[in-house]
CSV table of C-alpha atoms in Angstrom, one decimal:
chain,number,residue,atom,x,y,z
V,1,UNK,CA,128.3,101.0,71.8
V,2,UNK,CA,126.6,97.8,71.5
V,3,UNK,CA,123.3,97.0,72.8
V,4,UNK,CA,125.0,94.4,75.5
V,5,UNK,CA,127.4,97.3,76.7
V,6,UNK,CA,124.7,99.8,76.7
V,7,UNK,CA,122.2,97.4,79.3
V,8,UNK,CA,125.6,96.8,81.2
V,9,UNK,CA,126.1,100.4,81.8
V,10,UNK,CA,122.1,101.0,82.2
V,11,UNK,CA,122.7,98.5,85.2
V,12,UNK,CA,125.7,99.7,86.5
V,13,UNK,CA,124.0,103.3,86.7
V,14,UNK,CA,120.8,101.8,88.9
V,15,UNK,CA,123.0,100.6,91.4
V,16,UNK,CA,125.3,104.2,91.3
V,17,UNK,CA,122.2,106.6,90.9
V,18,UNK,CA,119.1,104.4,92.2
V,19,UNK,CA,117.0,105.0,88.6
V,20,UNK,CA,117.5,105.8,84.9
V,21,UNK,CA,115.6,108.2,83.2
V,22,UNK,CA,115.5,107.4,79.2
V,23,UNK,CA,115.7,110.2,78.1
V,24,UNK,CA,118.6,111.8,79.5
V,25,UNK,CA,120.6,108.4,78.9
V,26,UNK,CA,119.6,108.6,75.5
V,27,UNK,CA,121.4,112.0,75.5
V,28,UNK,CA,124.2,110.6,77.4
V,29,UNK,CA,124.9,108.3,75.0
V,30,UNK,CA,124.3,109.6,71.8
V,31,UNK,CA,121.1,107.1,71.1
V,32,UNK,CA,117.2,107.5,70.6
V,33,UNK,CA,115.4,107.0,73.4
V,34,UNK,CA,113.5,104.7,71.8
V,35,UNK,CA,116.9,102.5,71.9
V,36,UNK,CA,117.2,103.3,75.9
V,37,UNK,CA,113.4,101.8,76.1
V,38,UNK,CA,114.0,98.6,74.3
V,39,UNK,CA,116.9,97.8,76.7
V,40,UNK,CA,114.7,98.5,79.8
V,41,UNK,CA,112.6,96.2,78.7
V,42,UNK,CA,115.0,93.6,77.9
V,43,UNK,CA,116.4,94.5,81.5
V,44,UNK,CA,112.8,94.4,82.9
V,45,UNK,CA,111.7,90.7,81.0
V,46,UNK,CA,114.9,89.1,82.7
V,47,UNK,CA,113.9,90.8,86.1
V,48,UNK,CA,116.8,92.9,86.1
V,49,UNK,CA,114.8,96.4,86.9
V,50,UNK,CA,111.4,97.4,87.2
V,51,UNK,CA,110.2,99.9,84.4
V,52,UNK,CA,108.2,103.3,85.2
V,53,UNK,CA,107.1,106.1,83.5
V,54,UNK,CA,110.2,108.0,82.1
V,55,UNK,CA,113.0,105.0,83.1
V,56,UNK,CA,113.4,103.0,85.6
V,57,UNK,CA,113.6,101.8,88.9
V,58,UNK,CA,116.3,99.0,90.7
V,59,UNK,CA,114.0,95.7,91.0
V,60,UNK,CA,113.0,94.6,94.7
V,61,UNK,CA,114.7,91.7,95.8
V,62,UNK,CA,111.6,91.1,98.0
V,63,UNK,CA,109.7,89.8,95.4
V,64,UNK,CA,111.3,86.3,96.3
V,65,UNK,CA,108.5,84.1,97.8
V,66,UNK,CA,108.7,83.4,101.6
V,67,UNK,CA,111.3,80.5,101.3
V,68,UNK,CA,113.6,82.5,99.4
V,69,UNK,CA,113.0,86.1,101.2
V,70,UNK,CA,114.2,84.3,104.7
V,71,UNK,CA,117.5,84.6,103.5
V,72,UNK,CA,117.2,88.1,102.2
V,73,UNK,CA,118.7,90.7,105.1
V,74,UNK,CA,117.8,88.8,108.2
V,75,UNK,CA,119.9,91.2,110.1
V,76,UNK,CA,117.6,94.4,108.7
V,77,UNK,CA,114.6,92.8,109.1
V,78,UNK,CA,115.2,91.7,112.6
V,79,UNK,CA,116.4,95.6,113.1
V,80,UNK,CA,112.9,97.0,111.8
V,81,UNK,CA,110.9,94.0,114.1
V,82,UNK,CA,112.9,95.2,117.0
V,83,UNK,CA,111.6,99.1,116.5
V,84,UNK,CA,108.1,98.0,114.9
V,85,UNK,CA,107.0,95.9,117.9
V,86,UNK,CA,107.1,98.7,119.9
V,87,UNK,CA,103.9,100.3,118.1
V,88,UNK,CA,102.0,97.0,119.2
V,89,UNK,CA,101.2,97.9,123.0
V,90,UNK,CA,99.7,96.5,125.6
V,91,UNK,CA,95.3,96.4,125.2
V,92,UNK,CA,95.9,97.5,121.5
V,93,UNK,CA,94.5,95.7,118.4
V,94,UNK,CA,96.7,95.8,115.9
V,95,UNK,CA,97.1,93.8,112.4
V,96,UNK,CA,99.7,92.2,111.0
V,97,UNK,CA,100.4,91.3,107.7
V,98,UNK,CA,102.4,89.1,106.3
V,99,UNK,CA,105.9,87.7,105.2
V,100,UNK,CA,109.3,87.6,106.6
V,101,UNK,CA,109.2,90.8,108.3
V,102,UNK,CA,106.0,90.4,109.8
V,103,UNK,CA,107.2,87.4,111.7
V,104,UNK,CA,110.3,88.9,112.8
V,105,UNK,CA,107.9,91.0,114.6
V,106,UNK,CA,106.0,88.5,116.7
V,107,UNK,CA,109.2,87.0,117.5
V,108,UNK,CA,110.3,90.3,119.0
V,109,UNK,CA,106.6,90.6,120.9
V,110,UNK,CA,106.7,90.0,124.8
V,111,UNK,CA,105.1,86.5,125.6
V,112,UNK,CA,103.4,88.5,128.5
V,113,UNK,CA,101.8,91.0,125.7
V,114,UNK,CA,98.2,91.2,126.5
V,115,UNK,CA,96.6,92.4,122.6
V,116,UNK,CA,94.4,91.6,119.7
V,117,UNK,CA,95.8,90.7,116.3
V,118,UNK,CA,94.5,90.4,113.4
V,119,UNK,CA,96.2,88.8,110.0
V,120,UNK,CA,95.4,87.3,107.1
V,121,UNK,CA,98.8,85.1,107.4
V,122,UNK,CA,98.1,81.2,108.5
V,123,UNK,CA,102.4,82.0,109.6
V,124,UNK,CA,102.1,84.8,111.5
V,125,UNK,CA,98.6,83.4,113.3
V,126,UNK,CA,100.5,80.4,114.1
V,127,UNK,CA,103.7,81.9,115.8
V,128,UNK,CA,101.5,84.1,118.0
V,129,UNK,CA,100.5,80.6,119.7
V,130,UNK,CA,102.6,80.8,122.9
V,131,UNK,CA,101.6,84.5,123.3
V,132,UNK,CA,99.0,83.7,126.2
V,133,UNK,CA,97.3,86.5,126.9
V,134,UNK,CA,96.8,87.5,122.8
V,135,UNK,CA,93.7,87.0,120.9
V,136,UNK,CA,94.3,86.2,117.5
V,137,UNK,CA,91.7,87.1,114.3
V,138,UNK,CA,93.0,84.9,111.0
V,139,UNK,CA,91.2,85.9,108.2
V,140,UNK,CA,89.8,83.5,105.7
V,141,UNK,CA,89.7,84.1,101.9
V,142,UNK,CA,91.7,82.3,99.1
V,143,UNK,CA,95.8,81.3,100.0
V,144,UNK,CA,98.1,83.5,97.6
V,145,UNK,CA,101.0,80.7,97.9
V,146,UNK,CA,103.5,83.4,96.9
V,147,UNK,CA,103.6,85.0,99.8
V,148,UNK,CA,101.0,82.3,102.5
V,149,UNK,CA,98.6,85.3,102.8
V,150,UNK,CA,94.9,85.0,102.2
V,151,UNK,CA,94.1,87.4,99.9
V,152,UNK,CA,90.6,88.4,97.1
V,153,UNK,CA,86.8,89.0,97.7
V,154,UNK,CA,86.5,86.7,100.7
V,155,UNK,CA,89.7,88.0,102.5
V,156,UNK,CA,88.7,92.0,101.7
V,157,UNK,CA,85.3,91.2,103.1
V,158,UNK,CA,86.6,89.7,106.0
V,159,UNK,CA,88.8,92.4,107.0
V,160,UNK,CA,85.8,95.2,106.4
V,161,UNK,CA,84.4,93.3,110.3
V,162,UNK,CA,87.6,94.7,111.6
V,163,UNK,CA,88.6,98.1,113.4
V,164,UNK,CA,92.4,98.5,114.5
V,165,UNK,CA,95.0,100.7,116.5
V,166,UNK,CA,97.7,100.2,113.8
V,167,UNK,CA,98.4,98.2,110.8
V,168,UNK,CA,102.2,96.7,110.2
V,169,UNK,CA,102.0,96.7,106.6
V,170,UNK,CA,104.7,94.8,104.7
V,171,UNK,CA,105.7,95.4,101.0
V,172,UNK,CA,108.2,94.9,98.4
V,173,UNK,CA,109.5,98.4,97.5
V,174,UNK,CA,109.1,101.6,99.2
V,175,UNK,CA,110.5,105.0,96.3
V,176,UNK,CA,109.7,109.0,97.3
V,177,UNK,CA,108.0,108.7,93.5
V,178,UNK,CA,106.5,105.6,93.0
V,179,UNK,CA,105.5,105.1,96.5
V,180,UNK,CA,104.4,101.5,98.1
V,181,UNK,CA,104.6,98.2,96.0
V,182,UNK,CA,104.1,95.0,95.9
V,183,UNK,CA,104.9,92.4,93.5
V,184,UNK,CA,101.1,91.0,93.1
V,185,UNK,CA,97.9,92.9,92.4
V,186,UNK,CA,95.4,90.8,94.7
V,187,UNK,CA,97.5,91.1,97.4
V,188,UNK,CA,98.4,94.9,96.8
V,189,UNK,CA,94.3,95.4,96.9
V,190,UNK,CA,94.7,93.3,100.4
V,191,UNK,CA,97.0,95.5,101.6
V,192,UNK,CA,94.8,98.6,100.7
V,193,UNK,CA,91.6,97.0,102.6
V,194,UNK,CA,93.8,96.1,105.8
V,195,UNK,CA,95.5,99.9,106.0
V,196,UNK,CA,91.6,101.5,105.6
V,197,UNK,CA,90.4,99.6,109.1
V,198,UNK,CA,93.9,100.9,111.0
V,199,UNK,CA,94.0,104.3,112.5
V,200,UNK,CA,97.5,104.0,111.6
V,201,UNK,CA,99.4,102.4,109.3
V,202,UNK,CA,103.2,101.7,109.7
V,203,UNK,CA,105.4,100.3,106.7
V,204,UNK,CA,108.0,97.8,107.4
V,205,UNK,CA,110.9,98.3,105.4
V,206,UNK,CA,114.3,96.6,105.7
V,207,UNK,CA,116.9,98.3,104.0
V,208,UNK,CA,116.8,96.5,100.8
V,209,UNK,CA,113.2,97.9,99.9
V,210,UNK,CA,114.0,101.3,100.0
V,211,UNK,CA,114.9,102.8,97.2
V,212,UNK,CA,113.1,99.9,95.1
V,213,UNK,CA,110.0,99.3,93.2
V,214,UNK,CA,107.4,96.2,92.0
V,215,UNK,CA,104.7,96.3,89.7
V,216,UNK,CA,101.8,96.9,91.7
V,217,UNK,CA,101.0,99.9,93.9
V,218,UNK,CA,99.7,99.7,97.4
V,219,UNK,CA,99.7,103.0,98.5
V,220,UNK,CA,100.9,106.7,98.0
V,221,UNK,CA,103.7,107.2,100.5
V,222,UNK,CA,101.1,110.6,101.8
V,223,UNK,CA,98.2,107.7,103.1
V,224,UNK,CA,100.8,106.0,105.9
V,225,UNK,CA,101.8,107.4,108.9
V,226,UNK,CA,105.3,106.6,108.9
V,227,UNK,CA,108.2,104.0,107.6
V,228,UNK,CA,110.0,101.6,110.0
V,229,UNK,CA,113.6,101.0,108.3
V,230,UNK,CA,117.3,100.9,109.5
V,231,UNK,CA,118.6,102.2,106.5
V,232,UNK,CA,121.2,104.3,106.6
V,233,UNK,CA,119.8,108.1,107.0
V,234,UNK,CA,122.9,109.2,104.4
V,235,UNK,CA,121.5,107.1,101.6
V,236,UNK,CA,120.0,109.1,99.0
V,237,UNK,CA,116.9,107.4,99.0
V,238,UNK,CA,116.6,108.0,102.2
V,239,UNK,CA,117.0,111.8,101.9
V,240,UNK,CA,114.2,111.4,98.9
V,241,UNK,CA,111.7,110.0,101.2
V,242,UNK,CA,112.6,112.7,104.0
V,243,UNK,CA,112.8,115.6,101.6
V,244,UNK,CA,109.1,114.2,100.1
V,245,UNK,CA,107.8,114.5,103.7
V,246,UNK,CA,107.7,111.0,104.8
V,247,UNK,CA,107.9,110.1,109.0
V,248,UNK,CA,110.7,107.8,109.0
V,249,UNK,CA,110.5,106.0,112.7
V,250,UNK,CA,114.6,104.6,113.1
């Protein structure tokens, strides 16, 4: 088999089986593993899966910036906003963080929602304007463009001032093994700082995160208190996060 069939079928078996381990490929197929791993990383470099330890994992689609994630799932993301905005109630302080789902969210929120939210997104402070009654924290620090969050020393040390009800926390894949991720490092240690000052922390997950991975970890799946997703329940992914013990709020 040539090394262009080989990544073809390496591809075709992350979107059948949701990961590749190596080594049992390298079986498979009658190859070193050492062969498997340089096609993973050919795969990987052209940002066609995300390597981990052993294999790997099908690449987020949510790494996108913010212009190009609007047009990923609207329709799941509007879903998990729906459910999500729920866990904002009324006299609550809650954080936000942001990109596309995020925003879905306060466009779900009752105008007449009296609340306190905090976010390091300039977007999501901004689309909370006609919310009347809710007070609104932005948090300063350096503007990753990537994603329009504030993010780094200044933005960690701003969010240390604050003490919160829940935390919406947004990220680009969501595995039963590799846990929470996010496709930049600052803003992964952003994330981190915002879940700490939350007595709970709620992922947002459309159904095109689950199951996927990104470079940086956020958080082990054990530190949040549950996962807001309309995926289906039948999707083996799914069953992997259920079966690992993780609160999945449909």
């Amino acid at each position: 088999m040539l090394a262009a069939q080989r990544r073809d079928l390496l591809l075709a078996r992350l979107r059948s089986e949701g990961r590749i381990v190596a080594k049992d490929m390298a079986d498979e197929l009658g190859v070193s593993e050492d062969s498997v791993r340089r096609d993973l990383r050919d795969l990987a470099a052209a940002g066609l899966c995300q390597r981990v330890y052993g294999g790997a994992l099908p690449v987020s689609p949510a790494i996108a910036d913010v212009a190009g994630r609007e047009h990923v799932e609207p329709g799941s993301k509007a879903r998990v906003a729906h459910i999500a905005a729920r866990l904002v109630t009324p006299g609550s302080t809650a954080i936000l963080d942001g990109g596309t789902t995020a925003l879905a969210v306060v466009r779900t929120l009752p105008l007449d929602l009296t609340a306190t939210v905090v976010t390091h997104s300039p977007s999501v402070a901004a689309a909370l304007v006609d919310h009347r009654d809710v007070e609104v924290f932005l948090l300063g620090g350096r503007l990753f463009k990537h994603s329009l969050v504030t993010c780094g020393a200044a933005a960690v040390e701003a969010a240390q001032a604050v003490t919160a009800d829940v935390f919406l926390l947004g990220v680009t894949g969501v595995h039963h093994e590799a846990g929470l991720t996010t496709g930049d490092a600052d803003e992964a240690a952003m994330k981190r700082a915002l879940s700490r000052r939350a007595a709970d922390t709620y992922v947002l997950a459309s159904a095109e995160k689950i199951g996927a991975a990104s470079r940086f970890a956020v958080l082990p799946l054990a530190e949040v208190t549950g996962i807001v997703t309309d995926a289906d329940p039948a999707a083996p992914a799914v069953r992997e996060l259920v079966a690992a013990g993780v609160q999945l709020v449909t």
